[in-house]
Coordinates of C-alpha atoms and ligand atoms in Angstrom, one line a residue:
X1 CA -25.5 -6.5 -19.5
X2 CA -28.2 -5.4 -22.7
X3 CA -29.7 -2.2 -22.7
X4 CA -33.1 -2.2 -22.9
X5 CA -33.8 0.0 -26.1
X6 CA -36.3 3.5 -25.5
X7 CA -38.5 3.5 -29.0
X8 CA -38.4 6.9 -29.8
X9 CA -41.1 5.6 -33.2
X10 CA -43.7 4.5 -30.1
X11 CA -43.4 6.8 -28.1
X12 CA -43.0 9.6 -31.1
X13 CA -46.9 8.1 -32.3
X14 CA -48.3 8.2 -28.5
X15 CA -47.3 12.0 -28.3
X16 CA -48.6 12.8 -31.6
X17 CA -52.0 10.9 -31.2
X18 CA -51.9 12.7 -27.7
X19 CA -51.4 16.2 -29.5
X20 CA -54.2 15.3 -32.1
X21 CA -56.8 14.6 -29.7
X22 CA -55.5 17.9 -27.5
X23 CA -55.9 19.6 -31.2
X24 CA -60.0 18.8 -30.4
X25 CA -60.2 19.7 -27.3
X26 CA -58.4 23.2 -28.6
X27 CA -61.0 23.9 -31.6
X28 CA -63.7 23.1 -28.8
X29 CA -62.5 26.3 -26.6
X30 CA -61.4 28.4 -28.9
X31 CA -63.2 27.6 -32.0
X32 CA -60.4 27.4 -34.4
X33 CA -57.6 25.0 -34.9
X34 CA -54.2 25.6 -34.3
X35 CA -51.6 26.8 -37.6
X36 CA -48.2 26.1 -38.0
X37 CA -46.2 27.6 -41.3
X38 CA -42.7 26.4 -42.5
X39 CA -40.7 28.7 -44.7
X40 CA -38.3 26.6 -46.7
X41 CA -35.9 28.5 -49.1
X42 CA -33.9 27.2 -51.3
X43 CA -34.6 23.3 -52.8
X44 CA -32.2 21.6 -49.9
X45 CA -33.3 17.8 -50.4
X46 CA -33.0 16.6 -46.7
X47 CA -35.2 20.0 -46.1
X48 CA -37.7 19.5 -48.6
X49 CA -37.9 15.6 -46.6
X50 CA -38.3 17.4 -43.0
X51 CA -40.4 19.7 -44.7
X52 CA -43.1 17.1 -46.3
X53 CA -43.0 14.8 -43.3
X54 CA -43.9 18.5 -41.1
X55 CA -46.9 18.9 -43.2
X56 CA -48.2 15.6 -43.2
X57 CA -47.8 14.7 -39.5
X58 CA -48.9 18.1 -38.9
X59 CA -52.3 17.7 -40.9
X60 CA -52.8 14.2 -39.1
X61 CA -52.9 16.0 -35.8
X62 CA -55.7 18.0 -37.0
X63 CA -53.9 21.3 -37.5
X64 CA -53.8 24.1 -40.4
X65 CA -50.6 23.7 -42.0
X66 CA -48.9 26.0 -44.4
X67 CA -46.0 25.7 -46.6
X68 CA -44.1 29.1 -48.0
X69 CA -41.4 28.4 -50.0
X70 CA -39.5 31.1 -51.3
X71 CA -35.8 30.9 -54.1
X72 CA -32.7 30.3 -53.0
X73 CA -32.0 33.5 -54.1
X74 CA -34.0 35.8 -52.5
X75 CA -32.4 38.6 -50.1
X76 CA -32.6 39.0 -46.1
X77 CA -34.4 41.9 -46.8
X78 CA -37.2 40.1 -48.2
X79 CA -37.1 36.7 -46.2
X80 CA -37.6 39.6 -43.3
X81 CA -41.0 40.8 -45.1
X82 CA -41.8 37.2 -45.2
X83 CA -41.4 36.8 -41.5
X84 CA -42.8 40.0 -40.6
X85 CA -45.8 38.8 -42.5
X86 CA -46.5 35.4 -40.8
X87 CA -46.1 37.9 -37.5
X88 CA -49.2 39.8 -37.9
X89 CA -51.0 36.9 -38.9
X90 CA -53.5 36.0 -36.5
X91 CA -54.5 32.1 -37.8
X92 CA -50.3 31.9 -38.1
X93 CA -49.6 30.2 -34.3
X94 CA -46.2 28.8 -35.2
X95 CA -43.6 29.6 -37.7
X96 CA -40.8 27.6 -38.6
X97 CA -37.5 28.9 -41.1
X98 CA -36.4 25.4 -41.7
X99 CA -32.6 25.7 -41.9
X100 CA -29.9 25.4 -43.4
X101 CA -30.3 29.1 -45.1
X102 CA -28.4 29.9 -47.8
X103 CA -25.1 31.9 -47.7
X104 CA -26.4 35.8 -48.1
X105 CA -29.0 35.0 -45.1
X106 CA -28.5 35.6 -41.4
X107 CA -30.0 33.0 -39.7
X108 CA -29.6 34.4 -36.2
X109 CA -31.2 37.9 -37.6
X110 CA -34.0 35.6 -39.4
X111 CA -34.4 33.7 -35.7
X112 CA -34.9 36.8 -33.9
X113 CA -37.5 38.5 -36.2
X114 CA -39.8 36.0 -35.6
X115 CA -42.1 36.7 -33.2
X116 CA -41.0 34.9 -29.6
X117 CA -45.1 34.2 -29.2
X118 CA -45.1 32.1 -32.5
X119 CA -41.5 30.6 -32.2
X120 CA -42.2 26.9 -32.0
X121 CA -38.6 26.0 -32.7
X122 CA -38.2 27.5 -29.0
X123 CA -34.6 29.5 -31.0
X124 CA -35.9 33.0 -30.3
X125 CA -33.5 34.9 -27.9
X126 CA -36.5 35.5 -25.7
X127 CA -37.7 31.9 -25.7
X128 CA -33.8 30.6 -25.1
X129 CA -33.5 33.1 -22.0
X130 CA -36.6 32.2 -20.0
X131 CA -35.6 28.5 -21.0
X132 CA -32.4 29.7 -19.1
X133 CA -34.5 31.4 -16.4
X134 CA -36.7 28.5 -15.5
X135 CA -39.4 30.7 -17.3
X136 CA -42.2 29.2 -19.0
X137 CA -41.3 28.8 -22.9
X138 CA -41.7 27.6 -26.4
X139 CA -39.1 25.0 -25.7
X140 CA -36.5 23.6 -29.1
X141 CA -38.2 20.3 -30.1
X142 CA -35.4 18.0 -30.0
X143 CA -34.0 18.7 -26.5
X144 CA -37.9 19.1 -25.1
X145 CA -38.7 15.1 -27.2
X146 CA -35.0 13.9 -25.0
X147 CA -36.8 14.6 -21.9
X148 CA -40.1 13.3 -22.4
X149 CA -38.2 9.8 -23.4
X150 CA -36.2 9.5 -20.3
X151 CA -39.7 10.3 -18.6
X152 CA -41.6 8.0 -20.4
X153 CA -38.7 5.5 -20.0
X154 CA -38.4 5.9 -16.1
X155 CA -35.3 7.6 -15.8
X156 CA -34.7 9.1 -12.5
X157 CA -33.4 12.6 -13.7
X158 CA -33.2 14.1 -10.1
X159 CA -30.1 14.2 -8.2
X160 CA -28.6 12.0 -11.3
X161 CA -25.8 13.3 -12.8
X162 CA -26.6 14.3 -16.4
X163 CA -23.5 14.5 -19.3
X164 CA -24.6 16.6 -22.3
X165 CA -21.7 16.4 -25.1
X166 CA -22.2 19.8 -27.5
X167 CA -22.7 23.2 -26.8
X168 CA -25.0 24.2 -30.3
X169 CA -28.3 26.6 -29.2
X170 CA -30.2 23.4 -31.2
X171 CA -29.4 21.1 -28.8
X172 CA -26.6 20.7 -26.4
X173 CA -27.9 24.3 -23.9
X174 CA -31.3 23.5 -24.1
X175 CA -31.1 19.8 -23.0
X176 CA -28.7 21.2 -20.4
X177 CA -31.2 23.4 -19.2
X178 CA -34.2 21.4 -19.1
X179 CA -31.9 19.1 -17.1
X180 CA -31.1 21.2 -14.9
X181 CA -34.9 22.3 -14.6
X182 CA -35.6 18.6 -14.1
X183 CA -32.9 18.9 -10.7
X184 CA -29.9 16.9 -11.9
X185 CA -26.1 17.7 -11.7
X186 CA -25.2 19.6 -15.5
X187 CA -21.9 18.7 -16.8
X188 CA -22.1 20.2 -20.6
X189 CA -18.8 18.8 -22.8
X190 CA -17.6 20.5 -26.3
X191 CA -15.1 20.3 -28.2
X192 CA -12.1 21.9 -26.4
X193 CA -13.6 19.4 -23.0
X194 CA -10.6 17.5 -21.9
X195 CA -11.3 13.8 -21.2
X196 CA -14.7 12.9 -22.8
X197 CA -14.4 9.3 -21.5
X198 CA -13.7 10.2 -17.9
X199 CA -16.7 12.6 -18.0
X200 CA -18.9 9.9 -19.4
X201 CA -17.7 7.3 -17.0
X202 CA -19.3 9.4 -13.8
X203 CA -23.0 10.4 -16.2
X204 CA -26.0 8.6 -15.0
X205 CA -27.5 10.1 -18.1
X206 CA -25.6 10.9 -21.8
X207 CA -27.4 12.7 -24.5
X208 CA -25.1 12.5 -27.5
X209 CA -25.4 15.8 -29.6
X210 CA -22.2 16.0 -31.5
X211 CA -22.4 15.5 -34.8
X212 CA -19.3 13.0 -35.1
X213 CA -20.3 9.2 -36.2
X214 CA -19.7 6.5 -33.2
X215 CA -17.8 9.1 -31.5
X216 CA -19.0 7.8 -27.5
X217 CA -17.5 4.7 -27.0
X218 CA -19.0 1.8 -25.2
X219 CA -16.1 1.6 -22.6
X220 CA -17.0 4.9 -21.5
X221 CA -20.2 4.2 -20.3
X222 CA -21.0 3.9 -17.0
X223 CA -23.2 0.1 -16.3
X224 CA -26.3 0.9 -16.5
X225 CA -26.9 4.6 -17.9
X226 CA -29.1 5.7 -20.0
X227 CA -27.7 6.6 -23.4
X228 CA -29.6 9.3 -25.5
X229 CA -28.0 9.1 -28.8
X230 CA -28.8 13.0 -31.2
X231 CA -26.6 12.4 -33.6
X232 CA -27.8 12.2 -37.2
X233 CA -24.7 11.3 -39.8
X234 CA -25.3 10.1 -42.7
X235 CA -23.1 7.9 -43.9
X236 CA -22.5 5.5 -47.1
X237 CA -24.2 2.0 -46.9
X238 CA -24.3 -0.8 -49.1
X239 CA -25.6 -0.7 -52.7
X240 CA -24.7 3.1 -52.6
X241 CA -27.4 3.6 -50.6
X242 CA -27.0 5.9 -47.2
X243 CA -27.4 4.8 -43.8
X244 CA -27.6 6.7 -40.6
X245 CA -25.0 6.3 -37.6
X246 CA -25.5 8.2 -34.1
X247 CA -22.6 9.7 -32.1
X248 CA -22.5 6.9 -30.1
X249 CA -21.2 3.3 -31.5
X250 CA -24.5 1.9 -30.5
X251 CA -23.4 -2.0 -30.5
X252 CA -20.5 -1.5 -27.3
X253 CA -23.1 0.8 -25.6
X254 CA -25.5 -1.5 -25.4
X255 CA -24.2 -4.2 -24.1
X256 CA -22.8 -1.6 -20.6
X257 CA -25.8 0.8 -20.7
X258 CA -28.9 0.4 -19.2
X259 CA -31.5 2.1 -21.7
X260 CA -30.3 3.4 -24.8
X261 CA -32.0 5.2 -28.0
X262 CA -31.2 3.6 -31.6
X263 CA -30.5 5.2 -34.6
X264 CA -32.6 5.7 -36.5
X265 CA -35.9 5.4 -34.9
X266 CA -34.6 7.1 -30.8
X267 CA -34.7 10.7 -30.8
X268 CA -35.0 11.5 -34.0
X269 CA -39.1 10.6 -34.5
X270 CA -39.6 12.7 -31.4
X271 CA -38.3 16.1 -32.8
X272 CA -41.5 17.0 -34.8
X273 CA -44.0 15.3 -32.4
X274 CA -42.8 17.9 -30.4
X275 CA -43.2 20.7 -33.1
X276 CA -46.8 19.2 -32.9
X277 CA -47.2 19.6 -29.5
X278 CA -45.1 23.4 -29.4
X279 CA -47.7 24.8 -32.0
X280 CA -50.8 23.6 -30.1
X281 CA -48.7 25.5 -26.8
X282 CA -48.5 28.2 -29.0
X283 CA -52.2 28.2 -30.1
X284 CA -53.5 27.4 -26.4
X285 CA -50.9 30.7 -25.1
X286 CA -52.0 33.2 -27.9
X287 CA -55.9 32.1 -27.2
X288 CA -55.7 32.9 -23.5
X289 CA -56.1 29.1 -22.8
X290 CA -54.2 27.2 -20.5
X291 CA -52.4 24.3 -21.9
X292 CA -52.8 21.7 -19.6
X293 CA -56.4 22.3 -19.7
X294 CA -57.0 21.0 -23.6
Ligands
NAP301 P1 -23.8 21.9 -34.1 O1 -24.2 23.2 -34.0 O2 -22.5 20.8 -35.0 O3 -22.7 21.2 -32.5 C1 -21.7 20.2 -32.5 C2 -21.4 20.6 -31.0 O4 -20.7 19.4 -30.5 C3 -20.6 21.8 -30.8 O5 -20.6 22.2 -29.2 C4 -19.0 21.1 -30.5 O6 -18.2 22.0 -30.2 C5 -19.7 20.0 -30.2 N1 -18.0 19.1 -30.7 C6 -18.1 18.6 -32.2 N2 -16.4 17.8 -31.4 C7 -16.5 17.2 -30.6 C8 -16.0 16.4 -30.4 N3 -14.5 15.6 -30.3 N4 -15.5 16.0 -28.5 C9 -17.5 16.4 -27.6 N5 -17.9 17.9 -28.4 C10 -17.4 18.2 -29.3 O7 -24.3 20.2 -34.2 P2 -26.0 20.1 -33.9 O8 -26.9 21.2 -34.8 O9 -26.0 20.5 -31.9 O10 -26.5 18.4 -34.1 C11 -25.8 17.7 -33.2 C12 -25.9 16.4 -33.8 O11 -27.6 16.3 -33.5 C13 -26.1 16.3 -35.2 O12 -25.8 14.7 -35.8 C14 -27.1 16.4 -36.2 O13 -27.5 16.0 -37.1 C15 -28.6 16.1 -34.9 N6 -29.4 16.8 -34.8 C16 -30.5 15.4 -34.6 C17 -31.8 16.2 -34.7 C18 -33.1 15.3 -34.0 O14 -34.0 15.2 -34.6 N7 -32.5 14.2 -34.3 C19 -32.0 17.5 -34.5 C20 -31.0 18.4 -34.6 C21 -29.4 17.8 -34.7 P3 -18.0 23.7 -30.4 O15 -19.2 24.1 -29.8 O16 -16.9 23.6 -29.1 O17 -17.7 23.9 -31.4

C-alpha cells in the first residue's frame, strides 16, 4: 500500500485565497482592513526568511502588514514597551513576536505581555487556557493547520486513536487539545514515554512534532493510518546545500500509511496561512463581527 500524499502547499494556497476573499467582506462590514504587526528581534537568518514570507502573504491576502525590527541587544524592558504600544494601537489586530528571542529576553514574559485579543500566535496563557477548556480562542497556527489538513483530507477524527509525539506549547499540547475537542482519543508522547513504537501501532492518526529527524519508522505505523509530520530538521544535503527532513522516515512510512504529509510541502505551508486566518478572526472579534459572517 502506498499512502496518498496530503498536499499542504495546495491546501494552504486554497486557505489563503479563502482568507483574501473574506478580508474583502470584512472590509465592507468594518470599513477597515485587518492589520498584522510582526516584531523581529536580532538578525537570525531563518527568522528573516519567515518574517519576509509572512509580510508577503499578509499583503497578498489584502491585509495591512507591518514589521518592527529591533536590535538583538534590546533589553527586556524595551521590548515589553514595544509590545505594550502595539497593544494600545487600534489599527493593529495581530501581534506576532518572532521566536527565538535573544538570551537576555524572557520569551514567556513577552508572550504574556501581548493583549490576548491580538495574540495571533495563540501562545498567551489566556488563549492556551481557553483552548484547554474547549472555549473559543486564538489557536496556535501549526496545530490549527494540522486540523485543517485532516478535515480537507477527509480523515475521520471523532472516535479515532490519535497519538501526538511532542508536548511543546507551540505544537504538541495545542494539537492534542484540538484533537480532543474534535472527539479523538488522544495520547501525548514525549521524551520520557516508554515504547513509542507500541503507542504508534495503536494510532489511527500520528502527529509527529519532535524535532528528531526520521524518528518515527514505517514499521511503527498502523496500516492505513494518517501521518502528519510537523518536524522541520535542516540537514546537510548535496553540493553543500541543506535539505529539510521530517520527524517521520517518509520512505518507509508512506508504504504503510493511508495518508501522509511530505516534508517540505505538508504541514509547513499551513502555518502562515493559519496566521492570516487568525489575524482575520482577531480583527472580526475586535470589531464585534462574527467571523462566520465574513
Ligand atoms: P520542542 O519544543 O523542542 O518540543 C519537542 C518535543 O518532542 C518535546 O515535548 C520533547 O519531549 C519531545 N521529544 C524529544 N525527543 C523525543 C523522543 N525521542 N521521543 C518522544 N518525544 C520526544 O519542539 P517544537 O517547537 O514542538 O517543534 C517540533 C518540531 O516541529 C521541530 O522540528 C520544529 O522545527 C517543527 N515545527 C514545525 C512547524 C511548521 O510550521 N511546520 C512549526 C513549529 C515547529 P520533552 O517535553 O519530554 O522534552
